[in-house]
Coordinates of C-alpha atoms in Angstrom, one line a residue:
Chain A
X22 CA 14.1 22.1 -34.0
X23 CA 14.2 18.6 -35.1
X24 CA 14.2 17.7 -38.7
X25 CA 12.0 14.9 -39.6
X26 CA 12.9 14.8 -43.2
X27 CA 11.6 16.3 -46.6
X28 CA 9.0 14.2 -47.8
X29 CA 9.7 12.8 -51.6
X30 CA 5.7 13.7 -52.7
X31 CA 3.9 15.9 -51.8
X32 CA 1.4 15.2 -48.4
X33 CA -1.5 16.9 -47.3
X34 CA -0.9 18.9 -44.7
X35 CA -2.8 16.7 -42.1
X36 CA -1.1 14.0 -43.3
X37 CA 2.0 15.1 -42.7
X38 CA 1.1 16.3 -39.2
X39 CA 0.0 12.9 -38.6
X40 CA 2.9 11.6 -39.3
X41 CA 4.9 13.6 -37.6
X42 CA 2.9 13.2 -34.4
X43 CA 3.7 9.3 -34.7
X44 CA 6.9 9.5 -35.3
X45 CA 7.1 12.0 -31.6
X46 CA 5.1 9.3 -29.9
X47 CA 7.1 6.7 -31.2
X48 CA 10.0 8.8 -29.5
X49 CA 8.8 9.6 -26.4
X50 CA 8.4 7.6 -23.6
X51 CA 5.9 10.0 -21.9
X52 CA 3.6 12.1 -23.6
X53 CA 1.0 13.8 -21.9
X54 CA -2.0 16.0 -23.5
X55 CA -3.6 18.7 -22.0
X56 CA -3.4 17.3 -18.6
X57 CA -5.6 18.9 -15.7
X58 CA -5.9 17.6 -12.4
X59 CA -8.6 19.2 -9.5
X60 CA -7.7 18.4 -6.2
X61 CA -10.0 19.5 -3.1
X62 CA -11.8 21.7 -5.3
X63 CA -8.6 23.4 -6.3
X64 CA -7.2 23.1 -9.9
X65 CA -3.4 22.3 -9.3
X66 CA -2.2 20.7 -12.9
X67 CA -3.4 23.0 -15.1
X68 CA -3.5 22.4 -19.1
X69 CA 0.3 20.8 -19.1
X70 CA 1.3 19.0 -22.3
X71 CA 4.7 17.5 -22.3
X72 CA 7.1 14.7 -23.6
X73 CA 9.6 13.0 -22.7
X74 CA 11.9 11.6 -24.6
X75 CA 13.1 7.9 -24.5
X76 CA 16.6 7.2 -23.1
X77 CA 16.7 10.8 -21.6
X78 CA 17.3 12.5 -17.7
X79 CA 14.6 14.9 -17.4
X80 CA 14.4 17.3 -14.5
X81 CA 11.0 18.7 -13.2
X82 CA 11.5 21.7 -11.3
X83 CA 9.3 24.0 -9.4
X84 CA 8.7 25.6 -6.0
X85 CA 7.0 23.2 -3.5
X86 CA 3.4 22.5 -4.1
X87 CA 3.3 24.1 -8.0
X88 CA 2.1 20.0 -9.1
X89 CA 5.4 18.3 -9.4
X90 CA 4.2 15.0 -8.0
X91 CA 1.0 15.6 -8.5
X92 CA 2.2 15.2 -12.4
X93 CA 4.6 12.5 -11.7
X94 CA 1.8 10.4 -10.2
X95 CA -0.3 11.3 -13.6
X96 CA 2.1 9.8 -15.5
X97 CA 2.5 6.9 -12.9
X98 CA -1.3 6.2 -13.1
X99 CA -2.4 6.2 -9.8
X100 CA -3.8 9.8 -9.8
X101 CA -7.2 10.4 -10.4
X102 CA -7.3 13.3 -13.7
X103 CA -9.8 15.8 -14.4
X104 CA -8.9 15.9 -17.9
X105 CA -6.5 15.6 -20.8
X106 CA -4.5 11.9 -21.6
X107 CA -0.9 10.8 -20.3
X108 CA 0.3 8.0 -22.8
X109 CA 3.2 6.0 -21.3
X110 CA 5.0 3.8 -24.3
X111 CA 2.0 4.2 -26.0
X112 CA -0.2 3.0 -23.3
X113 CA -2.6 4.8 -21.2
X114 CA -1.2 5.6 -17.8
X115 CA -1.8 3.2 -15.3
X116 CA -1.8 0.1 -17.5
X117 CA -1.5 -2.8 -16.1
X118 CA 1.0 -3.8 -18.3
X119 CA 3.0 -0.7 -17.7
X120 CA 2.8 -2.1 -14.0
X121 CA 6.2 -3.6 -14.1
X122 CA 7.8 -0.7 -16.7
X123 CA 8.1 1.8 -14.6
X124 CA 9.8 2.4 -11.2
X125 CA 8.2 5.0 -8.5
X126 CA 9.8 6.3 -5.8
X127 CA 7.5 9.0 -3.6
X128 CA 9.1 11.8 -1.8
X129 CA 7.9 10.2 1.4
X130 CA 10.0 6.7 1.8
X131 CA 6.9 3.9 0.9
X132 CA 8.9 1.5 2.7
X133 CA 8.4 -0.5 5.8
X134 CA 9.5 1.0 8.6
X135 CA 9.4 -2.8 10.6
X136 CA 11.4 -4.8 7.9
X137 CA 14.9 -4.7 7.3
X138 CA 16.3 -3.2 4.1
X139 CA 16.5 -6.4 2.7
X140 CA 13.4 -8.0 3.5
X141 CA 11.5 -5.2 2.6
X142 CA 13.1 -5.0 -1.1
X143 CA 13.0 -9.0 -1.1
X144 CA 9.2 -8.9 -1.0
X145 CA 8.8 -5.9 -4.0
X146 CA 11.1 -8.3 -5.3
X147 CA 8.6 -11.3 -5.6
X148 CA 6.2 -8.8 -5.8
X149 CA 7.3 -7.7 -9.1
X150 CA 8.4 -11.1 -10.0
X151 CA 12.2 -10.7 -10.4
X152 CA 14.9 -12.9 -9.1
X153 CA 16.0 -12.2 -5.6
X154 CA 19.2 -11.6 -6.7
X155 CA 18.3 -8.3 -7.7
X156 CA 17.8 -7.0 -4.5
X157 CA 22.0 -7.3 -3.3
X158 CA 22.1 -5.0 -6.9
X159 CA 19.9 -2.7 -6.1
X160 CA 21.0 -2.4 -2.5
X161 CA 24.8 -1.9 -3.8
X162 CA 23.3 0.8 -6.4
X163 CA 22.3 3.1 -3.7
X164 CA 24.8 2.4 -1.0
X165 CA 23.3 0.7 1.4
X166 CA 25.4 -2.6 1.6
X167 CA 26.4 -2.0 5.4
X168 CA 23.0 -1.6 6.6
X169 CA 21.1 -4.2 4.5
X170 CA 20.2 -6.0 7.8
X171 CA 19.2 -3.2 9.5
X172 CA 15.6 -2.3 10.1
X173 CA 14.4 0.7 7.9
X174 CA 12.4 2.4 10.9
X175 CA 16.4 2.6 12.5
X176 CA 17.8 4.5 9.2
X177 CA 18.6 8.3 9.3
X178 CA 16.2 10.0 6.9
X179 CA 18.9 9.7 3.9
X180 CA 19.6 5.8 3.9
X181 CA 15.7 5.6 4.1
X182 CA 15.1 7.6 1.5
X183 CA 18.0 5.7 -0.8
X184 CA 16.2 2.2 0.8
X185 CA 13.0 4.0 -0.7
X186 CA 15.0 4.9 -4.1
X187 CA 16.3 1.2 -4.4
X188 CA 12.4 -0.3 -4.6
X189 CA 12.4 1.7 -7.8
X190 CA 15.3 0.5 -9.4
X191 CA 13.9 -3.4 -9.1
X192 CA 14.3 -4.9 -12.1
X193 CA 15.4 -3.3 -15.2
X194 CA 12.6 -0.3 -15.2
X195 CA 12.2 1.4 -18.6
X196 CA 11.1 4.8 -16.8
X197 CA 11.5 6.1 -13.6
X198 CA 10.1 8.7 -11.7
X199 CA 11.8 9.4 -9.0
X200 CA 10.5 12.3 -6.6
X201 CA 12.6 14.4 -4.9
X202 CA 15.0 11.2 -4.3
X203 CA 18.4 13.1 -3.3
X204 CA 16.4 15.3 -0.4
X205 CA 19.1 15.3 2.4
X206 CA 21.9 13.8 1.3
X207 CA 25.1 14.3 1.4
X208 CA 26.9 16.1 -2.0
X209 CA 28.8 12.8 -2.6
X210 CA 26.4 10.1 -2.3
X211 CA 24.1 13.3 -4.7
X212 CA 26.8 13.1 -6.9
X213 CA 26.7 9.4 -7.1
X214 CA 23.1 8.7 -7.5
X215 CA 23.1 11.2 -10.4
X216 CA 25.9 9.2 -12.2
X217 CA 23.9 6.6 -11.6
X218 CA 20.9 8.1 -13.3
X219 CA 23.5 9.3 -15.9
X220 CA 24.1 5.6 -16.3
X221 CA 20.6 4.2 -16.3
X222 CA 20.0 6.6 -19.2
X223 CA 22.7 5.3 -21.1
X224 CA 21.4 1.7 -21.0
X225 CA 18.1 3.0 -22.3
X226 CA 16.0 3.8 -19.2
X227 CA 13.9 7.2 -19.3
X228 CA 14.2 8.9 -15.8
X229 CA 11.7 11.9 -14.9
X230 CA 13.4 13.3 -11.6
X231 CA 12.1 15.7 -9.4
X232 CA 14.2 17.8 -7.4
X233 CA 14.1 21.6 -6.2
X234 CA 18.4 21.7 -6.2
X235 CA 19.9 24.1 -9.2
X236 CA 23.0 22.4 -9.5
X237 CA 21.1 19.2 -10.1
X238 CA 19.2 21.0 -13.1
X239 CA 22.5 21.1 -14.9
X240 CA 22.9 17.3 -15.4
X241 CA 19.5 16.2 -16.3
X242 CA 19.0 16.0 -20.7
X243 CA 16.0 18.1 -20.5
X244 CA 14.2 20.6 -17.6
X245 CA 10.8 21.1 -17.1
X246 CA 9.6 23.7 -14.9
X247 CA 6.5 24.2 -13.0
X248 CA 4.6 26.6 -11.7
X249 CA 1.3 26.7 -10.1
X250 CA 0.4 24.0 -11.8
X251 CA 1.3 25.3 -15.3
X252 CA 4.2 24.1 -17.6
X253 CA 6.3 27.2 -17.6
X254 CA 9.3 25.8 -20.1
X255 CA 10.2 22.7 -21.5
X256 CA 13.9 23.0 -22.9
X257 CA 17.7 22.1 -22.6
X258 CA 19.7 23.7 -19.8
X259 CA 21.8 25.0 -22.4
X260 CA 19.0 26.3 -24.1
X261 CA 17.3 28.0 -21.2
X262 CA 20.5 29.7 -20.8
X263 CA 21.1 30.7 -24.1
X264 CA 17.4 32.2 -24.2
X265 CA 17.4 33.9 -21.0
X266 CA 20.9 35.3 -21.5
X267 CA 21.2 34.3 -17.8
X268 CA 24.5 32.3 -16.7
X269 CA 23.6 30.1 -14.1
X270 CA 19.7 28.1 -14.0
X271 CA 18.6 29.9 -10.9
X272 CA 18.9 33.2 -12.6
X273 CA 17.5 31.6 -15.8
X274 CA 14.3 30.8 -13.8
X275 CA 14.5 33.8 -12.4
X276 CA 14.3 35.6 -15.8
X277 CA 11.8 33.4 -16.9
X278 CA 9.0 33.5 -13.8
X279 CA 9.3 37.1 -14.0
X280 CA 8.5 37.2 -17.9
X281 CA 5.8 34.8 -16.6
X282 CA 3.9 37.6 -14.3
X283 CA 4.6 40.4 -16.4
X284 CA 2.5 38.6 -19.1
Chain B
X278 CA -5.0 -13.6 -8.2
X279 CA -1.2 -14.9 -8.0
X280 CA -0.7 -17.4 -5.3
X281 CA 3.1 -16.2 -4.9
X282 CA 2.2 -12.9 -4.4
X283 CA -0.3 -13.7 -1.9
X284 CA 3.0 -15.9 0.0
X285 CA 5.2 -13.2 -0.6
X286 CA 2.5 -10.5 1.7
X287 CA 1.9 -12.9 4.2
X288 CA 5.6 -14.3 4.3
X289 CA 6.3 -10.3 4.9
X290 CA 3.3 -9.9 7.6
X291 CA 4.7 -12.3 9.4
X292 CA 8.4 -10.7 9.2
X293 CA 7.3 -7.7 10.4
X294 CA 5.6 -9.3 12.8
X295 CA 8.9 -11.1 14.3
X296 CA 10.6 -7.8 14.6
X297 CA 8.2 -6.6 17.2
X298 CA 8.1 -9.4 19.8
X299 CA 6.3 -7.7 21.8
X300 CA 2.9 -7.4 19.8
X301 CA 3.1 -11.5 19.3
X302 CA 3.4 -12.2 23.0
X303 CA 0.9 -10.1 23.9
X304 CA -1.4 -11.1 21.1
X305 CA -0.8 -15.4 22.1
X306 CA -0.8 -14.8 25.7
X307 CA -4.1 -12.3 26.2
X308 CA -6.6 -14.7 24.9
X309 CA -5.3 -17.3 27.7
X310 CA -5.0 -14.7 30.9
X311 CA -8.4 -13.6 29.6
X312 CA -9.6 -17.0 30.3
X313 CA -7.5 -17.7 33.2
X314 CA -9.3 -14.4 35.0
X315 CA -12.5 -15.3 33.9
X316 CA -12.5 -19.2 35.7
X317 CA -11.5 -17.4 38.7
X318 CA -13.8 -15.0 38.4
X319 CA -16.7 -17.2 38.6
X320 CA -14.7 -20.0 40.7
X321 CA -17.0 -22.6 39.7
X322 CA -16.4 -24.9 36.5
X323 CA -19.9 -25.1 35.5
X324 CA -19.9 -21.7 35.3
X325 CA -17.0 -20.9 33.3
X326 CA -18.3 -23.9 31.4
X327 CA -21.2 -22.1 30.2
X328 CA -19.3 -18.8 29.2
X329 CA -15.9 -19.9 27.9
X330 CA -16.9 -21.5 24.8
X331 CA -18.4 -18.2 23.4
X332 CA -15.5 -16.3 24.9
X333 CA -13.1 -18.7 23.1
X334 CA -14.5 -17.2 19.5
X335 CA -14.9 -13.6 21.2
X336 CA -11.4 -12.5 22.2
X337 CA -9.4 -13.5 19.0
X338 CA -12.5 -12.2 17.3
X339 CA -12.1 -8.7 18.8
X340 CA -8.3 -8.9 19.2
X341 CA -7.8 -9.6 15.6
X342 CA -10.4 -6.6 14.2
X343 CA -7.9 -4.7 16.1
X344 CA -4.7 -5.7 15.3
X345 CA -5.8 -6.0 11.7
X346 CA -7.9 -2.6 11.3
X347 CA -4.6 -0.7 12.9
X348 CA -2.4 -2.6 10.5
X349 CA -4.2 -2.5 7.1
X350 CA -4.2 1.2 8.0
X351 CA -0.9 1.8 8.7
X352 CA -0.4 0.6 5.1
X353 CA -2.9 2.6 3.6
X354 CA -1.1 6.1 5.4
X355 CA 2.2 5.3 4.9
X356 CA 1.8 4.9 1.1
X357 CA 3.2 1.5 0.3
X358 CA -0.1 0.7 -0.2
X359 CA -0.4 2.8 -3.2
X360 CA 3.4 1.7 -4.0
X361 CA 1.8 -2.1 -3.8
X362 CA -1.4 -0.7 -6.3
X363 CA 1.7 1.0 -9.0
X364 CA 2.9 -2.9 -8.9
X365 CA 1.6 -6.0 -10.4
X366 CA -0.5 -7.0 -7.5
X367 CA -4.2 -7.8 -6.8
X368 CA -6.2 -6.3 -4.8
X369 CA -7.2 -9.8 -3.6
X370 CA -3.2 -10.9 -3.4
X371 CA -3.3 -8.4 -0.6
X372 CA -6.2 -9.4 1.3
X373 CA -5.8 -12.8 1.1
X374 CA -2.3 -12.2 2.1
X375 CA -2.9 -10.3 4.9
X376 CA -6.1 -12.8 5.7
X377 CA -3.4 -16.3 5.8
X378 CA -1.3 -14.2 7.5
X379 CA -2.9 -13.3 10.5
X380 CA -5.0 -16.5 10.3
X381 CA -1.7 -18.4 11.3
X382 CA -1.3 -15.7 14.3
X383 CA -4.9 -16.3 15.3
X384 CA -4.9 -20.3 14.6
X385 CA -1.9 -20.1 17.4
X386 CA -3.4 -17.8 19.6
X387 CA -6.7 -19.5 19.6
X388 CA -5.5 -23.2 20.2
X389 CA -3.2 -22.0 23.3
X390 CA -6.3 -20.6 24.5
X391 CA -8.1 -23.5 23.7
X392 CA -5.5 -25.9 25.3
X393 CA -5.3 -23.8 28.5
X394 CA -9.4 -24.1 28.8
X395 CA -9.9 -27.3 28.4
X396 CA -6.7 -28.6 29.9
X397 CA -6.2 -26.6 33.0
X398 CA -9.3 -24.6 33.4
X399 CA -11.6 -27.7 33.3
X400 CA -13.6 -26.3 30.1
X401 CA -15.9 -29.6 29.3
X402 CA -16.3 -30.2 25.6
X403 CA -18.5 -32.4 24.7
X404 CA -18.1 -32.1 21.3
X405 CA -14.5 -32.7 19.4
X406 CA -11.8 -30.0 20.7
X407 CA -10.5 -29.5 16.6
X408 CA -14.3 -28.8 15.7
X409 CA -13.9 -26.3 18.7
X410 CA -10.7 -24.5 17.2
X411 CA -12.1 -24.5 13.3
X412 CA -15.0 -22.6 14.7
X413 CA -12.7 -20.4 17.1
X414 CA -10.2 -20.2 14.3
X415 CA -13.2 -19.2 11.8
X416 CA -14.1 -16.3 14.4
X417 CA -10.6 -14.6 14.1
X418 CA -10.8 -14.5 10.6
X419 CA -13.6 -13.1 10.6
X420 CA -12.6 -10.7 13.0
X421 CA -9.5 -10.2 10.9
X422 CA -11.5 -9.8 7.3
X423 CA -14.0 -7.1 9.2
X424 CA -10.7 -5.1 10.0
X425 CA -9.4 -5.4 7.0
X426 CA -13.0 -4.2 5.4
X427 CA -13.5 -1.3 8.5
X428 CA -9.8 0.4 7.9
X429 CA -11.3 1.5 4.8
X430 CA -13.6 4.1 6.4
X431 CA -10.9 5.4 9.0
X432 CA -8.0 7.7 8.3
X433 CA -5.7 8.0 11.6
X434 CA -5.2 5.0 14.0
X435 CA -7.3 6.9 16.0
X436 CA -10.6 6.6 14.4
X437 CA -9.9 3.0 13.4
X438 CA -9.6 2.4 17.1
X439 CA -12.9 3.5 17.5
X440 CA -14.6 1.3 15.2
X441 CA -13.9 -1.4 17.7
X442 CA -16.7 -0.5 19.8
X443 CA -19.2 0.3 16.9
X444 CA -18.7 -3.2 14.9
X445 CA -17.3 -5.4 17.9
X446 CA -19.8 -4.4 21.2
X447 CA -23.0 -4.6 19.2
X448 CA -22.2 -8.3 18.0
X449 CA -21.0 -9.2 21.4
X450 CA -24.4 -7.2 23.3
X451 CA -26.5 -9.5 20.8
X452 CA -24.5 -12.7 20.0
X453 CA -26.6 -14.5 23.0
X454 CA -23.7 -14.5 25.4
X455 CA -26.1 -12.4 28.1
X456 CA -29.0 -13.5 27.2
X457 CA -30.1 -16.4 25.0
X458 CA -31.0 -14.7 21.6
X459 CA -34.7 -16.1 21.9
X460 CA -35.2 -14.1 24.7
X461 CA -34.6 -11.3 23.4
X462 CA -37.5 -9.0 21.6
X463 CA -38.3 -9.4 18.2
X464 CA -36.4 -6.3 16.9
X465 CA -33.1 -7.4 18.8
X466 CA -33.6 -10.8 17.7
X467 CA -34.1 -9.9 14.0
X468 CA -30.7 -7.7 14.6
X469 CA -29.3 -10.5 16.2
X470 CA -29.8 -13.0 13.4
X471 CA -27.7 -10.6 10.8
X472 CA -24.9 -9.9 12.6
X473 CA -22.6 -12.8 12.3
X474 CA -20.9 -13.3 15.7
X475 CA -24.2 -15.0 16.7
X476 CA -23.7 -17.6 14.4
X477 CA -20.7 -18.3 15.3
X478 CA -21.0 -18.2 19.6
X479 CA -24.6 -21.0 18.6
X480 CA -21.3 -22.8 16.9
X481 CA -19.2 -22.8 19.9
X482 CA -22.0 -23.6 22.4
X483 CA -23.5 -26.3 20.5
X484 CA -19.7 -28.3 20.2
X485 CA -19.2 -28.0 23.6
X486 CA -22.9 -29.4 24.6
X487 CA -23.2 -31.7 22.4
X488 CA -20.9 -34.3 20.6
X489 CA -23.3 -34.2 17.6
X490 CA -21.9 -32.7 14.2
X491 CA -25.3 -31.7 12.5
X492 CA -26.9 -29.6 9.9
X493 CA -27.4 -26.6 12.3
X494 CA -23.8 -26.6 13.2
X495 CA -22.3 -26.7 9.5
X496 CA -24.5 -23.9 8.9
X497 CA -23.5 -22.2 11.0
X498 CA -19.8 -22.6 10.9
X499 CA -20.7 -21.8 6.7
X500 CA -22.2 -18.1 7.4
X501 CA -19.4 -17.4 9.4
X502 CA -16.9 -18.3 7.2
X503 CA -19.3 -17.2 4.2
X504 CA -19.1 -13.6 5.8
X505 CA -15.3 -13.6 6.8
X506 CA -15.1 -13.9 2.8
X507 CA -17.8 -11.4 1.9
X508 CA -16.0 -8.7 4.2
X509 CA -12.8 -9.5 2.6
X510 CA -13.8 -9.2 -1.1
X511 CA -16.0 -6.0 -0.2
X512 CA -12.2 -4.8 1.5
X513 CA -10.6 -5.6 -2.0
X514 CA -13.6 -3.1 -3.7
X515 CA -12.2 -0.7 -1.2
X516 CA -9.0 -0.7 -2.3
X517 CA -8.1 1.6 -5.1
X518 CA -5.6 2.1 -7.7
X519 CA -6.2 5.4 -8.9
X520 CA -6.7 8.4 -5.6
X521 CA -7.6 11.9 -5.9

C-alpha cells in the first residue's frame, strides 16, 4: 500500500481523498476511469480503471482478442469510447499536444512496405519534427543497421516488425505503447529489446507493452491482465505470486482466471 | 497546415513512387500511346484535331482517380494512416501532400502527352500550348483530388476500382466529347452543367480553336480548379482521428 503521509490537521474526509487522488494523477502517466468501449455492437472493454505509473514497464496480458489493443488505442486516442475517461499526463487522450508524447507501435507493422527502412522512418521523422539524425539511433536501437537500405516490403516479418517498433521510439517519447512488438523474434534480439525497454524506463519513459509471452511478464514493473474485456488484476509479478501462492506467472494466471469463473 | 509536413508526404509519395519503376512508366507513357492509337485510328488530322484536346484532359483525368483512389486506400488499410492521425499532422498536410505529389506525376505525364500531340501527331492549337497544359494539368488534379475524396467510401482495392466507372464514365458520357452538350436534352444538359469534367473539356476545346484568352475560358479553368479543391477539403473531413 503506499503511504501518502499523516496529515498534520485534521482534513475532511473528502478532502483528503482529493488530495490523495491528485497526488496519484500527478504520479501516473496513464490513468483511465471506468473505460468502456462497444465495438460492432459487442461490448469488448468493459468498466477497466487503471494507472500507470510514470517511469514504469507495464505488461498487459490477456488471451487474444480479451481488449488489449483495443485499450492501448484508448489510451493512444485514436479509438472511439463508449464511456469512462483516459487522462494521459493529465490530458485527455488524444490531445493534440500529447501527439508528439507518446510513441505507438500496432501489432500489424504501419510501415511502408515500398520505402526503405530509412526513408520510411526519415519521413515520421520530419513528420514529428525531429532531427534526421534520430533515425540512424533509432535504427541501431532495434537492430536494423545492416538492412537500413533495404526496402521494408523485402524484410522477414521480425525486422519489419522492429522497422515498425523503431517509428515509435522517434524522438524521446515520454510513453509508449508498444503492441505485441517482440511477436516472432528470436530469444536474443527479445532479450535485447526488453533491456532496451528496461533502459527507456530508466531515463524516465513510461512503456505499456503488450505481449501474450510469460517469461516476458517477469520483467515488466507492473502486469495487467485482461480478460474479456475486464481488468482481471493489476499488481507486481512478485505480488501476483505471492497472492496466488503459484511459482511461476502462467500458473499465477491460471489461479487467478479460475477464481475469476468460480465467482 | 505545416508546409514541411506537406514536403515531407509528397517528398515520400514520390519515393515510393521511384521504387516501383514500373507504375511511373506506365503512368508517363499511356497518356501518349493513347493518343498515338487514337490519330491512327481516325487517320485524318482534322479528326483527331477535334477529339484530342478533350482527350488530353481525359486520360490523366481518369488515370490519376485511379492511381490516387488505389493509393490513398492502401494507406487507409494498412494503418499508417491512423499511425499519421496518432502524429502531429493535418488532415490537410496529407491531402495537399498527396495532391503536389501526384500533381508533379501528372504535370509530366500530361506535357509528354501534350508534346507528342501537337509535335508529332499534328494536334493544331490555336490557342497557347502552356494554356493547353494548365488546363490538362488542372484535369489530373482534379482527377487526383476526386480519388483522394472517393477512397473514402471504398474498403478493398477492389471496390475502389469500381468507383472508376461510377464517378469517371458519367462525366466522360456527358462532358460533350460525343455530342456537344447543347444537344443534348434538358435533363442531361442540366447533369451536364454540374459535373465538372465539362467544364474543363469547353476549356480544352476553346484553346485549341481559338487563340483568345477570355472570360468564358478563366471560368472555366476556375470551377475546375475550384472543385479539385472542394473534393480535396471534403477528403480531409473524411479523414478521421478517432475509429471505432
Amino acid at each position: 500500500m503506499p503511504h501518502w503521509g499523516t496529515p498534520r490537521h485534521p482534513v475532511p474526509l473528502t478532502a483528503k481523498l482529493n488530495a490523495r487522488r491528485i497526488k496519484r494523477m500527478v504520479n501516473s502517466a496513464v490513468s483511465v476511469e471506468g473505460l468502456r468501449v462497444v465495438r460492432g455492437g459487442r461490448e469488448v472493454v468493459r468498466d477497466v480503471s487503471c494507472r500507470i505509473a510514470a517511469g514504469t514497464v507495464t505488461g498487459l496480458l490477456g488471451p487474444s482478442g480479451c481488449g488489449k489493443t483495443t485499450l492501448m488505442r484508448a489510451i493512444v486516442g485514436v479509438q472511439i469510447v463508449a464511456g469512462g475517461t483516459v487522462t494521459v499526463f493529465g490530458r485527455p487522450a488524444g490531445s493534440p499536444a500529447l501527439r508528439r508524447t507518446i510513441g505507438y507501435a500496432t501489432q500489424n507493422p504501419a510501415i511502408y512496405p515500398d520505402l526503405t527502412v530509412r526513408e520510411a522512418l526519415r519521413y515520421f521523422a520530419s513528420v514529428l519534427r525531429f532531427p534526421p539524425s534520430d533515425v540512424d539511433r533509432v535504427i541501431a536501437e532495434v537492430d536494423l543497421a545492416d538492412h537500413a537500405g533495404a526496402l521494408i516490403g523485402r524484410l522477414s516479418g521480425g525486422q519489419r516488425s522492429r522497422a515498425n517498433l523503431a517509428v515509435a521510439l522517434l524522438g524521446t517519447p515520454e510513453l509508449l505503447i508498444l503492441d505485441e512488438p517482440t511477436v516472432g523474434l528470436d530469444p536474443v534480439l527479445r532479450d535485447e529489446l526488453w533491456a532496451l525497454f528496461g533502459r527507456l524506463a530508466a531515463r524516465g519513459a513510461t512503456l505499456l507493452v503488450s505481449s501474450h509471452v510469460m517469461d516476458e511478464a517477469a520483467r515488466c514493473d507492473r502486469l495487467l491482465l485482461m480478460r474479456e474485456g475486464r481488468l482481471l488484476t493489476d499488481d507486481t509479478p512478485g505480488g501476483l505470486r505471492e497472492r496466488t501462492g503459484a511459482d511461476d506467472l502462467e500458473r499465477a494466471f491460471l489461479h487467478l482466471i479460475t477464481e475469476e469463473a468460480a465467482r | 497546415m505545416s508546409p514541411a509536413v506537406t514536403l515531407a508526404t509528397t517528398r515520400r509519395i514520390l519515393t515510393q513512387l521511384r521504387h516501383d519503376p514500373r507504375t511511373v512508366v506506365l503512368l508517363l507513357v499511356m497518356p501518349s500511346l493513347l493518343m498515338l492509337l487514337l490519330r491512327y485510328v481516325f487517320n485524318s488530322e482534322r479528326q483527331f484535331s477535334g477529339l484530342a484536346p478533350a482527350l488530353l484532359g481525359i486520360f490523366p483525368f481518369t488515370i490519376m482517380f485511379l492511381i490516387t483512389s488505389v493509393t490513398t486506400l492502401r494507406e487507409r488499410t494498412s494503418a499508417t494512416l491512423e499511425r499519421l492521425m496518432t502524429m502531429p499532422v493535418g488532415k490537410l498536410d496529407l491531402l495537399f501532400g498527396y495532391a503536389a505529389a501526384f500533381g508533379l506525376l501528372a504535370a509530366a505525364q500530361v506535357s509528354l502527352a501534350t508534346a507528342v500531340s501537337v509535335w508529332w501527331l499534328g494536334l493544331d492549337v490555336a490557342g497557347s500550348v502552356w494554356v493547353l497544359l494548365l488546363v490538362a494539368l488542372l484535369d489530373a488534379l482534379l482527377g487526383t483530388a476526386l480519388g483522394l475524396f472517393v477512397s473514402a467510401f471504398a474498403t478493398t482495392e477492389f471496390q475502389a476500382i469500381q468507383f472508376m466507372p461510377v464517378v469517371v464514365l458519367p462525366q466522360f458520357l456527358l462532358c460533350g466529347l460525343l455530342t456537344p452538350r447543347d444537344e443534348m436534352g434538358w435533363l442531361l444538359n442540366g447533369i451536364s452543367d454540374v459535373l465538372p469534367l465539362s467544364y474543363a473539356v469547353d476549356a480544352l476545346t476553346q484553346v485549341t480553336r481559338s487563340a483568345e484568352v477570355d472570360g468564358t475560358l478563366a471560368r472555366n479553368m476556375l470551377i475546375v480548379a475550384g472543385c479539385a479543391l472542394l473534393a480535396l477539403v471534403l477528403g480531409a473531413a473524411t479523414l478521421r482521428r478517432r475509429t471505432p
